[in-house]
CSV table of C-alpha atoms in Angstrom, one decimal:
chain,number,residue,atom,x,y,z
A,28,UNK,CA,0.0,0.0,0.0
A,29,UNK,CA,0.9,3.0,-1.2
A,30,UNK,CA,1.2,6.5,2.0
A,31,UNK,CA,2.0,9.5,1.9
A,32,UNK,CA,2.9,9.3,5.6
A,33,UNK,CA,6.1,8.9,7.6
A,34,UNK,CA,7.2,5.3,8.4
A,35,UNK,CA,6.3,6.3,11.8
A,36,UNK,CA,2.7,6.9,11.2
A,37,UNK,CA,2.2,4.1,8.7
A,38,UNK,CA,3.4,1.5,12.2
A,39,UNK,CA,0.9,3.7,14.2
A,40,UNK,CA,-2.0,3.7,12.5
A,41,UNK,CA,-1.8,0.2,10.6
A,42,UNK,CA,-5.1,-0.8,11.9
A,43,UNK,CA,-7.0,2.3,11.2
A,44,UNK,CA,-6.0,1.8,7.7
A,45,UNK,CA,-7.1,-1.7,7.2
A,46,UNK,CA,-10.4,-0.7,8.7
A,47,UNK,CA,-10.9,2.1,6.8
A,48,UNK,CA,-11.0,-0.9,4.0
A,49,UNK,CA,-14.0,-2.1,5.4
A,50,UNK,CA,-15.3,1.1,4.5
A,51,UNK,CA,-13.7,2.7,1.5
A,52,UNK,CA,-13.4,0.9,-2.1
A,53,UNK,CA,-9.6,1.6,-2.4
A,54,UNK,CA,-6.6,1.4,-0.4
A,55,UNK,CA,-5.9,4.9,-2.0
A,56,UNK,CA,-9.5,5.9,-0.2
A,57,UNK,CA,-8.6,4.7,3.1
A,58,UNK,CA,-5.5,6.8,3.2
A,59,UNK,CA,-7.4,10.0,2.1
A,60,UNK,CA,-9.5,9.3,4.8
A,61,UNK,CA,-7.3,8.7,7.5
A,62,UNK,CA,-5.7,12.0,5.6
A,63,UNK,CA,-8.6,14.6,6.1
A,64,UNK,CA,-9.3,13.2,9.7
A,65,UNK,CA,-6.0,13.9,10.7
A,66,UNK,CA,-5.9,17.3,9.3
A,67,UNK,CA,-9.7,18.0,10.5
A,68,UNK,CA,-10.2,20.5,13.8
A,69,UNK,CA,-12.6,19.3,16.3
A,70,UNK,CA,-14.5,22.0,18.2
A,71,UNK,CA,-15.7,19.8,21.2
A,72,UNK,CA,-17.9,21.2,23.6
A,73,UNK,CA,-18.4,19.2,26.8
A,74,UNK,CA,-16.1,16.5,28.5
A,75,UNK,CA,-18.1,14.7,30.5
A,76,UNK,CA,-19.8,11.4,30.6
A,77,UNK,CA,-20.0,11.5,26.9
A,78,UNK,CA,-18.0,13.8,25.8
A,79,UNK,CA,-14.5,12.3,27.3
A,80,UNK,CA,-15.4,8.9,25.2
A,81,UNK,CA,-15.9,10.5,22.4
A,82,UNK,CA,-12.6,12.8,22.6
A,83,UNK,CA,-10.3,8.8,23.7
A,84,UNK,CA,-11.9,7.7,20.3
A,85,UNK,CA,-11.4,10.3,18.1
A,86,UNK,CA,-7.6,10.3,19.3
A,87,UNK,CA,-7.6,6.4,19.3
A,88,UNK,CA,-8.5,6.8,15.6
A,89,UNK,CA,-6.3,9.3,14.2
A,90,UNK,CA,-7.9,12.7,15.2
A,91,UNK,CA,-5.2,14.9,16.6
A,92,UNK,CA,-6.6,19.0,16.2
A,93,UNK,CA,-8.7,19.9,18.9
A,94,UNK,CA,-10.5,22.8,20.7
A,95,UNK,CA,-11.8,21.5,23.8
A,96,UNK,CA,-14.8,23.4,25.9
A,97,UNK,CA,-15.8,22.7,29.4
A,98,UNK,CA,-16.0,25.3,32.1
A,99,UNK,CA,-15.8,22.3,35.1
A,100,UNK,CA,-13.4,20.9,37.0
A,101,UNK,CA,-12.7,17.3,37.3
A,102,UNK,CA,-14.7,16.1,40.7
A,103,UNK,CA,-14.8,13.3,42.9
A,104,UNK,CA,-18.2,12.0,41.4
A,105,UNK,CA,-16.4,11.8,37.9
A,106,UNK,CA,-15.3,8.5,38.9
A,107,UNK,CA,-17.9,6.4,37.9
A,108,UNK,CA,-18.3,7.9,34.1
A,109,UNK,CA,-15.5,9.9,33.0
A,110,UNK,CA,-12.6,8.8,30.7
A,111,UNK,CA,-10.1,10.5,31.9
A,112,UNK,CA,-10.8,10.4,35.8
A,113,UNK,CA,-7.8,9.9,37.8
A,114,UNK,CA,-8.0,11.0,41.6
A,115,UNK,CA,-4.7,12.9,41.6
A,116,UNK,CA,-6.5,15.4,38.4
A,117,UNK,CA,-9.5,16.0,40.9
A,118,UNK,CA,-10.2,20.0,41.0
A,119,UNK,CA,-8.0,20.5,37.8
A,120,UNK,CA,-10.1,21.8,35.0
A,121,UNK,CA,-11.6,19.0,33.0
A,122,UNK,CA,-11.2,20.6,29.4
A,123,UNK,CA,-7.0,20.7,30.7
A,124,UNK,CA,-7.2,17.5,31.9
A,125,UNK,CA,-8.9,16.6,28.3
A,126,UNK,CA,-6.2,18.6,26.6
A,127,UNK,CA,-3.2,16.7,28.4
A,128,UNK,CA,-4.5,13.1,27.7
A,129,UNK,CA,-4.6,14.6,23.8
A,130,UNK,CA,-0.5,15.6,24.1
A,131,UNK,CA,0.2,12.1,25.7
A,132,UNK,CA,-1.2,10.0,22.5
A,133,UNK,CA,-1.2,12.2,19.6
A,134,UNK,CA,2.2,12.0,17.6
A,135,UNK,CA,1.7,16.1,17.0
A,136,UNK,CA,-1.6,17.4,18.7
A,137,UNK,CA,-2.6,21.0,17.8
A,138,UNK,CA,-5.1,22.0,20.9
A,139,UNK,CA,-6.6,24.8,23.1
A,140,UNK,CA,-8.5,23.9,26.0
A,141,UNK,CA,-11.4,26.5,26.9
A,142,UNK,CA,-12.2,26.9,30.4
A,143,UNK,CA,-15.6,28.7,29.9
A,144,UNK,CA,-19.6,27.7,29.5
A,145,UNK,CA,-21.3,27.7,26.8
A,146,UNK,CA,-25.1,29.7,27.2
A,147,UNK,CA,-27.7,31.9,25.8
A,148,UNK,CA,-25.2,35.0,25.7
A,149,UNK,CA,-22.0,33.4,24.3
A,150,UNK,CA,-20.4,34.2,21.3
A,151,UNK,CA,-19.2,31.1,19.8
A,152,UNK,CA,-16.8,32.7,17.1
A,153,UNK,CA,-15.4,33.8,20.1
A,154,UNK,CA,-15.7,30.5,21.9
A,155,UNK,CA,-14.1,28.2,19.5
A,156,UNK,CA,-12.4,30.4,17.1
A,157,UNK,CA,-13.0,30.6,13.3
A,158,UNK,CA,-11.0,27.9,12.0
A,159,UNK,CA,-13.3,24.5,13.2
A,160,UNK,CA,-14.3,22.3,10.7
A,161,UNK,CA,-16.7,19.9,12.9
A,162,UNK,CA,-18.5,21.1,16.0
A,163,UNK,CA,-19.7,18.3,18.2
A,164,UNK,CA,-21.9,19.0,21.4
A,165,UNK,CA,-22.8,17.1,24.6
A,166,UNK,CA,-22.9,19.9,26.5
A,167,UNK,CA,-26.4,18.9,28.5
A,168,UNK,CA,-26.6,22.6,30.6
A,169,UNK,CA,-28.7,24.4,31.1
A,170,UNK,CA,-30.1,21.7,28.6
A,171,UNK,CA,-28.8,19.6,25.7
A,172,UNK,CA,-31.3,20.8,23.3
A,173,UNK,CA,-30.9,24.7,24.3
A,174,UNK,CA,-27.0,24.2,23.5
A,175,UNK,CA,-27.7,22.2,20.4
A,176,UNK,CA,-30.2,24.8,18.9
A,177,UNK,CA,-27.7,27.6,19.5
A,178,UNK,CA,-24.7,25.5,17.7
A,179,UNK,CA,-27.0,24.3,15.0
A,180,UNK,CA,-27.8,28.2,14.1
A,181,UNK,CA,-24.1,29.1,14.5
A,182,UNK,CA,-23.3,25.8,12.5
A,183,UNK,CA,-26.1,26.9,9.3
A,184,UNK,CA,-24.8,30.4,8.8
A,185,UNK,CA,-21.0,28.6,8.6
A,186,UNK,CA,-22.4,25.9,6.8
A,187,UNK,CA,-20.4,23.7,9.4
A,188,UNK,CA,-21.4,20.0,10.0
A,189,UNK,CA,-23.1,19.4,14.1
A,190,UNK,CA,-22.7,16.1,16.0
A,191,UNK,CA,-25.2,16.4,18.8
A,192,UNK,CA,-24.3,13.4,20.7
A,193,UNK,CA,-24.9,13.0,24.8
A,194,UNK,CA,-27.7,12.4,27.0
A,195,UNK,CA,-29.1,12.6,30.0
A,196,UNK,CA,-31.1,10.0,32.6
A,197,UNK,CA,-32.6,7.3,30.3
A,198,UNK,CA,-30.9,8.6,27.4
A,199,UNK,CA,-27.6,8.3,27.7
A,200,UNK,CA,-27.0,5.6,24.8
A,201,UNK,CA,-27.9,8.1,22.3
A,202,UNK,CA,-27.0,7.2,18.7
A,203,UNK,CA,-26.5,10.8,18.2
A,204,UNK,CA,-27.5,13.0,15.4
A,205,UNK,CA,-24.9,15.0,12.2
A,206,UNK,CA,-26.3,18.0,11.1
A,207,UNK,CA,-25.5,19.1,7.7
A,208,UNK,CA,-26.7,22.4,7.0
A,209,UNK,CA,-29.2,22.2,3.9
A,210,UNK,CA,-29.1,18.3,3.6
A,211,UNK,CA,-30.3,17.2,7.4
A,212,UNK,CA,-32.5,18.5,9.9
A,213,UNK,CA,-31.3,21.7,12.0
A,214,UNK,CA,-31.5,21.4,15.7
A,215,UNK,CA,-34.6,23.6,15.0
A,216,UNK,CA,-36.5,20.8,12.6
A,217,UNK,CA,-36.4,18.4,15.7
A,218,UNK,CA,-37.5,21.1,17.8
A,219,UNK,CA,-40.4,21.7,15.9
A,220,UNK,CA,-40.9,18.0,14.8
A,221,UNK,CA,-41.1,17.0,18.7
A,222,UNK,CA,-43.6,20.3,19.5
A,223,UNK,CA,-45.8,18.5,16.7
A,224,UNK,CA,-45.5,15.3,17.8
A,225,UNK,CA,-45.5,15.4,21.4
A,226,UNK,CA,-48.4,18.0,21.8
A,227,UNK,CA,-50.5,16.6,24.4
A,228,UNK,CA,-48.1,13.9,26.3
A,229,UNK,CA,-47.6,14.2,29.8
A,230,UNK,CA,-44.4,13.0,31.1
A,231,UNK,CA,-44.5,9.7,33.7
A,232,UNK,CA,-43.2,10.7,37.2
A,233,UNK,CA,-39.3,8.6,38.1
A,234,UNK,CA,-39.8,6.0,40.2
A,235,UNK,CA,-37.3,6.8,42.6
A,236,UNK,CA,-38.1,10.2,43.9
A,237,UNK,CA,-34.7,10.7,45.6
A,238,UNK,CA,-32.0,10.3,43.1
A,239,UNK,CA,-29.4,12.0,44.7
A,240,UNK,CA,-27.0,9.2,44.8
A,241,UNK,CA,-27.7,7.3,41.9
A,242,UNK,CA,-24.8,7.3,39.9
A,243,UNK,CA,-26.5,9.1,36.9
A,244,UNK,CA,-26.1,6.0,34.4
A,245,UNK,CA,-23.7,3.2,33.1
A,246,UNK,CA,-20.5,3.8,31.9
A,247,UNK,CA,-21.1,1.2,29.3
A,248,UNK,CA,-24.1,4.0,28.1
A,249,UNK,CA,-21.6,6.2,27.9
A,250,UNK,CA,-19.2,4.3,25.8
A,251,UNK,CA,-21.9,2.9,23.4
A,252,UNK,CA,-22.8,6.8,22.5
A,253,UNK,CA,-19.4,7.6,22.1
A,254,UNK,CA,-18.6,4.8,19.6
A,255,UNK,CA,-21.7,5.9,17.7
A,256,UNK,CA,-21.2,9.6,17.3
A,257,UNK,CA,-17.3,8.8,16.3
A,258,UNK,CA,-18.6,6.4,13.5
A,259,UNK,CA,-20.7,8.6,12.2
A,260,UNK,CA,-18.1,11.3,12.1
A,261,UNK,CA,-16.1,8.8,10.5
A,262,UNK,CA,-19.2,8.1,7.8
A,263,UNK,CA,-19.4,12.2,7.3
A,264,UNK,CA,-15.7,12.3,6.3
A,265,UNK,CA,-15.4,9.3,4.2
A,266,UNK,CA,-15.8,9.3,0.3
A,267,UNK,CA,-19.5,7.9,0.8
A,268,UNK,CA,-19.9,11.3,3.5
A,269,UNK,CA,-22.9,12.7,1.5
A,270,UNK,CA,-24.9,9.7,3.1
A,271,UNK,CA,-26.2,10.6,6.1
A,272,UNK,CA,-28.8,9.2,8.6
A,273,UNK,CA,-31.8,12.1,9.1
A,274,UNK,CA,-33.3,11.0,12.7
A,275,UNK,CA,-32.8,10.3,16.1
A,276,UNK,CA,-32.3,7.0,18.1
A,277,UNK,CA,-30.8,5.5,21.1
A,278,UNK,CA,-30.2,2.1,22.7
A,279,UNK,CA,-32.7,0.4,25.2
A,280,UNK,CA,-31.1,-0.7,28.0
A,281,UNK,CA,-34.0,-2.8,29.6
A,282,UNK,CA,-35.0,-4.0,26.4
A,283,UNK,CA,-31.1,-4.6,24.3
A,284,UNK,CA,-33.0,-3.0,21.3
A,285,UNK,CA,-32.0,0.0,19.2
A,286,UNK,CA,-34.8,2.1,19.0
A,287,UNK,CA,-34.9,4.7,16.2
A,288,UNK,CA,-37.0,7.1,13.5
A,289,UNK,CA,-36.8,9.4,10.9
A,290,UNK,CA,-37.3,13.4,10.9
A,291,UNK,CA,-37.6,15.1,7.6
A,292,UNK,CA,-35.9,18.6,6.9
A,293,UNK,CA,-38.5,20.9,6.9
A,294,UNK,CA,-38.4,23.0,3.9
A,295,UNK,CA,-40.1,26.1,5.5
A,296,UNK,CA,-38.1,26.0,8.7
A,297,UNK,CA,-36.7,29.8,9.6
A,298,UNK,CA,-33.2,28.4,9.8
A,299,UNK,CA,-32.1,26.0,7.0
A,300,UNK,CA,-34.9,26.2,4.9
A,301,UNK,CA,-33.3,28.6,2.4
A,302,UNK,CA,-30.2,26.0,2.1
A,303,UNK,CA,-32.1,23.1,0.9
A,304,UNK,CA,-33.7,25.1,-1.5
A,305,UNK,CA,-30.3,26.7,-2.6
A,306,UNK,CA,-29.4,22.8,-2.6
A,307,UNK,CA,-31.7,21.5,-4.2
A,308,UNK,CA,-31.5,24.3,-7.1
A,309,UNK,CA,-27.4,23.2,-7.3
A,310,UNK,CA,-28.5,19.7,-8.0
């Protein structure tokens, strides 16, 4: 096989490329691909349950640009669901914590680590710079779908692909969702699609009524969501990348099912529904 990487590379990531087989047509492909994720920049905001899986993937695959967000510091109650827990980093800053794992297994890591929240009044230029070719989100305050609308509008103007991956209580296996600005549903289709659909329910009370130690889900969750949203970053970057799944799903835990459905773009929505008309006069 044919690289246009050092010898060094070619040892490290033997078994990325012979996976990347499996999913390209060509040997040429799979070095293309293992290509544009290396030079891809990563914007990842959140590195918590989720979010530190995802970040040990995407470096266990060949990733290696990152701008990490997280305005917490690693705690004690990490233990049970972060990657990178170890008790001597508890009260540094998780997003440095994140950032030094990257510099110990990336051959030449380009990072920032951002030590700030990301809410209703934040300027995400100014957050995450210009220069980001994927955002992904799992930041789940003040609420998941809050953050992800915000990104998603962000993301449209900059015609910049969105991973919204995360959870939170019985959703933590999430199977994610990429937004492509004028091919897939904005954050503000499924926002509309669930006002529709869920007009009328009424939400069933927990169980347990003090949750206060529960340990706030399975690690194994955790992992399964990670290994999801990273494949599907994989997919979005591959030669075969203009093939992407439009809907939402998750994995039942009580039931070991995947449960999953569709949501359609919707061509009138305020925020993307000028780009798949632009789109769809392109094609």
């Amino acid at each position: 096989m044919q690289h246009s990487f050092c010898p060094e590379k070619v040892r490290r990531y033997s078994r990325q490329l012979n996976f990347f087989l499996d999913i390209e047509e060509s040997e040429a492909a799979a070095t293309a691909l293992l290509k544009r994720i290396m030079d891809c920049r990563v914007a990842l905001i959140g590195v918590g349950a989720v979010g530190s899986w995802i970040l040990r993937e995407l470096v266990q695959i060949g990733f290696q640009r990152f701008i990490i967000v997280d305005p917490k510091e690693l705690k004690l109650t990490d233990r049970t669901r972060n990657a990178f827990f170890d008790h001597r980093l508890i009260g540094r800053p998780k997003a440095m914590v994140a950032e030094s794992f990257v510099h110990g297994q990336v051959l030449k890591p380009e990072t920032r680590a951002v030590r700030a929240p990301l809410d209703i009044d934040t300027n995400v230029e100014e957050l995450i710079g210009s220069d980001v070719d994927l955002i992904i989100n799992t930041a789940d305050e003040p609420y998941i779908g809050a953050t992800s609308i915000k990104l998603s509008r962000y993301c449209v103007t900059k015609r910049l692909p969105l991973l919204v991956a995360g959870g939170f209580d019985a959703h933590l296996a999430s199977l994610s969702e990429m937004i492509v600005p004028g091919q897939t549903p904005c954050s503000d289709c499924y926002a509309k699609h669930f006002e529709e659909t869920l007009r009328g329910w009424k939400p069933i009370s927990h169980p347990i009524v003090d949750r206060r130690r529960g340990f706030g889900g399975l690690p194994s969750l955790s992992a399964f969501a990670a290994s999801a949203a990273v494949l599907k970053i994989v997919r979005l970057l591959s030669e075969r990348g203009g093939d992407i799944e439009q809907g939402r799903g998750e994995f039942l835990f009580d039931q070991y099912s995947i449960d999953s459905f569709k949501v359609e773009r919707n061509p009138e929505c305020s925020t993307c529904g000028d780009l798949g008309r632009l789109r769809a006069h392109a094609d």
